[in-house]
CSV table of C-alpha atoms in Angstrom, one decimal:
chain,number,residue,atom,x,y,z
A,1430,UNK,CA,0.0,0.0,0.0
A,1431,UNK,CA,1.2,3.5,-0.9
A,1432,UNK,CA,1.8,5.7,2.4
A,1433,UNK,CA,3.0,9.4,3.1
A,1434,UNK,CA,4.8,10.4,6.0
A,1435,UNK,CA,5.6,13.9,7.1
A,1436,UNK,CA,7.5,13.6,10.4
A,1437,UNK,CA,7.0,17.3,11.4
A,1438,UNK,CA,3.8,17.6,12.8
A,1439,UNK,CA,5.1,21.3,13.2
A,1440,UNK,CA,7.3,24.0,12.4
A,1441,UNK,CA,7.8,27.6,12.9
A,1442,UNK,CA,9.9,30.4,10.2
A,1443,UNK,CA,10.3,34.0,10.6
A,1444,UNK,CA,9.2,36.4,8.1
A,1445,UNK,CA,10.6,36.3,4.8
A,1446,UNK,CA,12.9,33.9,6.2
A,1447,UNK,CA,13.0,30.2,3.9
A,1448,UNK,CA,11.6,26.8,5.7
A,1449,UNK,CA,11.4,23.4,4.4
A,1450,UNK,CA,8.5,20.8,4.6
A,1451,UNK,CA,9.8,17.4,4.7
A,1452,UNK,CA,7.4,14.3,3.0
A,1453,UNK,CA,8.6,10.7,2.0
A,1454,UNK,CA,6.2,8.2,0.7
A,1455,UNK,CA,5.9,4.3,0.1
A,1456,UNK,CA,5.4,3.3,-3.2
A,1457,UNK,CA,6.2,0.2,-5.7
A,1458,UNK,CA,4.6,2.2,-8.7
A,1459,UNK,CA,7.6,4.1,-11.0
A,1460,UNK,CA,4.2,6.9,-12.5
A,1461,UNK,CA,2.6,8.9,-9.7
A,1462,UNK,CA,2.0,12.4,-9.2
A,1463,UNK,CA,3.4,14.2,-6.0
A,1464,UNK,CA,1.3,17.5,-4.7
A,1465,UNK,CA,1.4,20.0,-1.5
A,1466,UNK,CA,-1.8,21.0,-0.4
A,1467,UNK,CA,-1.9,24.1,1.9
A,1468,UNK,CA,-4.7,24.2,4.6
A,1469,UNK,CA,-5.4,27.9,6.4
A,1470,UNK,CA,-7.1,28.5,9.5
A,1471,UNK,CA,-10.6,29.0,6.5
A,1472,UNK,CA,-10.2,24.9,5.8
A,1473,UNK,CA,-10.4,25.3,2.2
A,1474,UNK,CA,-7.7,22.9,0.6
A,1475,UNK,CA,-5.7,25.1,-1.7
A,1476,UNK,CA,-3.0,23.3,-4.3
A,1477,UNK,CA,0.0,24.4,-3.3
A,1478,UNK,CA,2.5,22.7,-6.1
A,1479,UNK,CA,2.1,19.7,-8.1
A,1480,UNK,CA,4.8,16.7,-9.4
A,1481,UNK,CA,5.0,14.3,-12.3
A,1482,UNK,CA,6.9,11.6,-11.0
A,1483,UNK,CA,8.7,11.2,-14.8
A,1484,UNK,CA,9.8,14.7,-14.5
A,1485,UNK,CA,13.2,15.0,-13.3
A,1486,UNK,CA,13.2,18.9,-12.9
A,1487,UNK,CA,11.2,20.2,-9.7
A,1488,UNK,CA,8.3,22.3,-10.0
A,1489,UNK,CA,8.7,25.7,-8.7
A,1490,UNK,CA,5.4,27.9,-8.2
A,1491,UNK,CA,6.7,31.5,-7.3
A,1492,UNK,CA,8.0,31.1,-4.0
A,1493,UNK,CA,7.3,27.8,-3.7
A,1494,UNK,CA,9.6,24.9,-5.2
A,1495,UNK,CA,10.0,21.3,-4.6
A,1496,UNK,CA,13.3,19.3,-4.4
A,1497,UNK,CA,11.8,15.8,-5.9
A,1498,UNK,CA,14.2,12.8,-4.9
A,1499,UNK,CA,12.7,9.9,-6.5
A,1500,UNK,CA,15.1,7.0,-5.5
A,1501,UNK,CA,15.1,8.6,-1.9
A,1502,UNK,CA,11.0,8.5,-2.5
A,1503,UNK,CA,11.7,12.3,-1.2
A,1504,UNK,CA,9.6,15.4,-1.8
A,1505,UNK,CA,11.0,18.3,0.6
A,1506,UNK,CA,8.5,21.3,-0.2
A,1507,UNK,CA,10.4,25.1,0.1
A,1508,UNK,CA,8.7,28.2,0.9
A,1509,UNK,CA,11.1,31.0,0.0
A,1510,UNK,CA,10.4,34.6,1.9
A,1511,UNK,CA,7.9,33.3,4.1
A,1512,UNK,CA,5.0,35.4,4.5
A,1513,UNK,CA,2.2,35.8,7.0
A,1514,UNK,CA,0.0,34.6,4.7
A,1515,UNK,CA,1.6,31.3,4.7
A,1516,UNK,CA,0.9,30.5,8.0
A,1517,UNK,CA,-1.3,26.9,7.5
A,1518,UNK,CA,-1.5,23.2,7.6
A,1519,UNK,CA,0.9,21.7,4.3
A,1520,UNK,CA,-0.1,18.3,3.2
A,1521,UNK,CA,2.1,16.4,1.0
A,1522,UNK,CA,0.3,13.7,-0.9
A,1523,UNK,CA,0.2,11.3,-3.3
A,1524,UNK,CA,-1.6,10.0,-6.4
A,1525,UNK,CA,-0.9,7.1,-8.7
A,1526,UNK,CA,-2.9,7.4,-11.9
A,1527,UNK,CA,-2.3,3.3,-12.1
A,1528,UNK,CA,-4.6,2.8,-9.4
A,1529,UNK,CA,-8.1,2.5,-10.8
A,1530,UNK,CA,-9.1,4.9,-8.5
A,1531,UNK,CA,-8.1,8.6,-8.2
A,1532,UNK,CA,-7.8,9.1,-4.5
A,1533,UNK,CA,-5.5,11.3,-2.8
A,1534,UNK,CA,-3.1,9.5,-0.3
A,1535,UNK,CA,-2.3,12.4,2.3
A,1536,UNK,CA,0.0,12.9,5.0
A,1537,UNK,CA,-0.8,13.7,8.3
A,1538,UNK,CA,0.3,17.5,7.6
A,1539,UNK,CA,2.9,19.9,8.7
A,1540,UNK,CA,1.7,22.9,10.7
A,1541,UNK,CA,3.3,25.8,9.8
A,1542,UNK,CA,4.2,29.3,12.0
A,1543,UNK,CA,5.1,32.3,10.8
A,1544,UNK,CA,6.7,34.8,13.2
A,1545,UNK,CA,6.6,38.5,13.0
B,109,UNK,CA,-12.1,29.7,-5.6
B,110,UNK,CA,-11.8,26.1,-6.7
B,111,UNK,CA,-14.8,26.4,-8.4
B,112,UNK,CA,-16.2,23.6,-6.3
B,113,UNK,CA,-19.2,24.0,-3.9
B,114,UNK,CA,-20.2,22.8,-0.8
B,115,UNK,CA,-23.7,22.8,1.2
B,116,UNK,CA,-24.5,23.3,4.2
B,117,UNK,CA,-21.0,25.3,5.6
B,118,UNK,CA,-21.9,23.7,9.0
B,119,UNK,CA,-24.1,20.9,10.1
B,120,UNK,CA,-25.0,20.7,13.8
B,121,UNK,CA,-26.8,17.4,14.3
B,122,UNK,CA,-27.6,15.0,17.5
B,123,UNK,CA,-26.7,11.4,17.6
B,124,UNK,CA,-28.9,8.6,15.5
B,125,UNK,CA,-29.8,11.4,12.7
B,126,UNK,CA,-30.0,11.4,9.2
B,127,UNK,CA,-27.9,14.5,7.0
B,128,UNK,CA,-27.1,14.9,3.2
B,129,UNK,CA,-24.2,16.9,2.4
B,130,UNK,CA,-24.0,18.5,-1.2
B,131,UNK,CA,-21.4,19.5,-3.6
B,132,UNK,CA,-21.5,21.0,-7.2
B,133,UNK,CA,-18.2,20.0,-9.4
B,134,UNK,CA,-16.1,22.7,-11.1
B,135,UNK,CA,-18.4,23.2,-14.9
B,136,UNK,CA,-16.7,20.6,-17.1
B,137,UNK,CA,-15.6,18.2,-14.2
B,138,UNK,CA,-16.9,14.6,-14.5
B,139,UNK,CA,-15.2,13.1,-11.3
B,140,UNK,CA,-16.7,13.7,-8.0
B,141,UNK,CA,-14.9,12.9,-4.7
B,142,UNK,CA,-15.8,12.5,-1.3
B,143,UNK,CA,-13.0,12.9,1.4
B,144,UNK,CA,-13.3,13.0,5.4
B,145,UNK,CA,-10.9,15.0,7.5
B,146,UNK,CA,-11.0,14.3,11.2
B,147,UNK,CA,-8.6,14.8,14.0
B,148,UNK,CA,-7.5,11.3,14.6
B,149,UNK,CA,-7.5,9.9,11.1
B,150,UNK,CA,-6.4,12.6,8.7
B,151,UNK,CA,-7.9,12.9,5.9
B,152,UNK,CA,-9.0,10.1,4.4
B,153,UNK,CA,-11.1,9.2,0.7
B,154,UNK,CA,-14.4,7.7,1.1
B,155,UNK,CA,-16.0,7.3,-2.2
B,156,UNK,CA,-15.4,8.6,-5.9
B,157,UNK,CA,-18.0,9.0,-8.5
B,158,UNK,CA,-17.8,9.6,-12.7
B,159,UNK,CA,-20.3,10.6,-14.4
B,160,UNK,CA,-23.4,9.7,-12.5
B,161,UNK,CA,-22.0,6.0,-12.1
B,162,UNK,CA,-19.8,4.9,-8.9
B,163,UNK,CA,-16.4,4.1,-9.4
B,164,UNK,CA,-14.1,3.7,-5.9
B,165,UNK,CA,-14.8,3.0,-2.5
B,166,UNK,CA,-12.5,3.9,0.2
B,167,UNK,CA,-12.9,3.6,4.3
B,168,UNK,CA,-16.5,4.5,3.7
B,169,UNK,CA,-18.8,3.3,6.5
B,170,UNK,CA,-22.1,1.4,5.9
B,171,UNK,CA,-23.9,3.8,7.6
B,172,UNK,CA,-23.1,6.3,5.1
B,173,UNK,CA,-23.4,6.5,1.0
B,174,UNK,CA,-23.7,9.0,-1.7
B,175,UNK,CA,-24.5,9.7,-5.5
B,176,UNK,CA,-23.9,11.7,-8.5
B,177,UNK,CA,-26.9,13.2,-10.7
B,178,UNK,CA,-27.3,14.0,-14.0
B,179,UNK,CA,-26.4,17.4,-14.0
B,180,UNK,CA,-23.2,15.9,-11.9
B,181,UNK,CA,-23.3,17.5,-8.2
B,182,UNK,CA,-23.2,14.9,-5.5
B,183,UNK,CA,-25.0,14.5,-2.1
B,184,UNK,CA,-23.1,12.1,0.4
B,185,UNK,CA,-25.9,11.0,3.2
B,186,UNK,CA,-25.2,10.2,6.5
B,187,UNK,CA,-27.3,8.3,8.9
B,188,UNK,CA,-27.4,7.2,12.5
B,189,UNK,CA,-25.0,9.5,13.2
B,190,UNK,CA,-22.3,9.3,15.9
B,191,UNK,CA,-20.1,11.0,17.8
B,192,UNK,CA,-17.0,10.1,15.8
B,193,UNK,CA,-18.7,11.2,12.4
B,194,UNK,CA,-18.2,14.9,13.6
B,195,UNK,CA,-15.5,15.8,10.8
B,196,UNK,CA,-15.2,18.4,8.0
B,197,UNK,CA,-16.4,16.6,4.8
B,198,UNK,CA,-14.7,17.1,1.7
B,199,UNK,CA,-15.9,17.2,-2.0
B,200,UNK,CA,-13.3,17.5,-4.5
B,201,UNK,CA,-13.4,17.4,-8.2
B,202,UNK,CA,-12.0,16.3,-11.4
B,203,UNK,CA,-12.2,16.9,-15.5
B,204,UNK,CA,-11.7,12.8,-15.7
B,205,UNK,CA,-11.1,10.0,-13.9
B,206,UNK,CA,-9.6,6.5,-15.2
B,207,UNK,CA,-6.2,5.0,-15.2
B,208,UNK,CA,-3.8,7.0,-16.6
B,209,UNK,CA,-5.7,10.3,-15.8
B,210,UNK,CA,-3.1,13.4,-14.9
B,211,UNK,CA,-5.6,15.9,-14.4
B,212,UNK,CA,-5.5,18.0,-10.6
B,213,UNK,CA,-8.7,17.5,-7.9
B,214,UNK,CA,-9.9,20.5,-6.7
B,215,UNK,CA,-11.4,21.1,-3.5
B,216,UNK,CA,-14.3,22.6,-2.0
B,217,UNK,CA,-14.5,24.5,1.0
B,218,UNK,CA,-15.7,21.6,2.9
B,219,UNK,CA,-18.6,21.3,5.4
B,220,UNK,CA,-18.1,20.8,8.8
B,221,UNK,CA,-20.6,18.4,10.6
B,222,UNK,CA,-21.1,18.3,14.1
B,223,UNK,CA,-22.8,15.5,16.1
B,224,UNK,CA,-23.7,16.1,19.6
């Protein structure tokens, strides 16, 4: 069974200061698509950053970028000049488009402070 | 804004009742899932439909079960509720689901249910 772990259940950055999320997953399949999910204090589930597991160059969404270790089954997520803003729950997760369904695996999430 | 919509924003229900929740896909999204998030399990995938026609069960309870319409929103029931059902409840959704799908599932803004 495919599985997610994120072994910081939390984490604090100062302002416009850089902090990374770690994830590794379990999985036997080589095609699967990698994703951060960010979760503020409003609950909505907002897609952080997405991966293509055949892709060997990271995603990088503004200040947000990935460092994608496939062998390691690694997928660190780095917020660059944290802000505010990005104070929230981060979920890494995990999707294989084998699987004949679509579900999401998630982690347990990573809460995330930002201090002034 | 995902796009995606979610009925009622909060349920507050008493033990042994009966709820529907409801969600409207993003326009053009086939794929409709159902995911739980509660503070001892995480979040977890209950149920997936496509196009009107169930395709996926997850940790899904008997207790509870769901369906797509025609014009594609979804309504997940829930009955003889209990105590451990008080979660926010997620609908997500997607242009197509299958093997070999890449699109992205989008969230809604949940609802959050209550049981006292």
């Amino acid at each position: 069974a495919q599985t997610v772990t994120q072994s910081q259940p939390e984490m604090s950055v100062q302002e416009a200061e850089t902090v990374t999320l770690s994830c590794t997953y379990d999985t036997s399949e080589s095609d699967y698509y990698l994703f951060w999910y960010k979760q503020p204090p409003s609950r909505q589930m907002i897609l952080v950053i997405r991966q293509e597991a055949y892709k060997q160059q990271n995603a990088t969404e503004n200040r947000f970028s990935v460092n994608f270790q496939k062998a390691a089954k690694s997928f660190s997520l780095k917020i660059s000049d944290s802000q505010l803003g990005d104070a929230a729950m981060y979920f890494c997760a995990y999707r294989s488009p084998m699987n004949r369904d679509d579900k999401i695996i998630f982690g347990k999430g990573t809460r995330l402070h930002i201090l002034p | 804004d995902s796009g995606v919509t979610q009925t009622p924003k909060h349920l507050i229900t008493a033990t042994g009742q009966r709820v529907t929740l409801r969600c409207s896909p993003r326009s053009g999204d086939l794929s409709v899932y159902w995911y739980q998030q509660s503070l001892d399990q995480g979040l977890q995938f209950l149920i997936q439909y496509y196009n009107g026609e169930e395709r996926a069960k997850g940790n899904i309870l008997e207790r509870f079960s769901a369906q797509q319409f025609p014009d594609l929103h979804s309504e997940l029931n829930l009955s003889s509720l209990e105590l451990g059902d008080s979660a926010l409840y997620f609908c997500a959704s997607s242009v197509f689901s299958g093997q070999g799908s890449t699109d992205t599932q989008y969230f809604g803004p949940g609802t959050r249910l209550t049981v006292l």
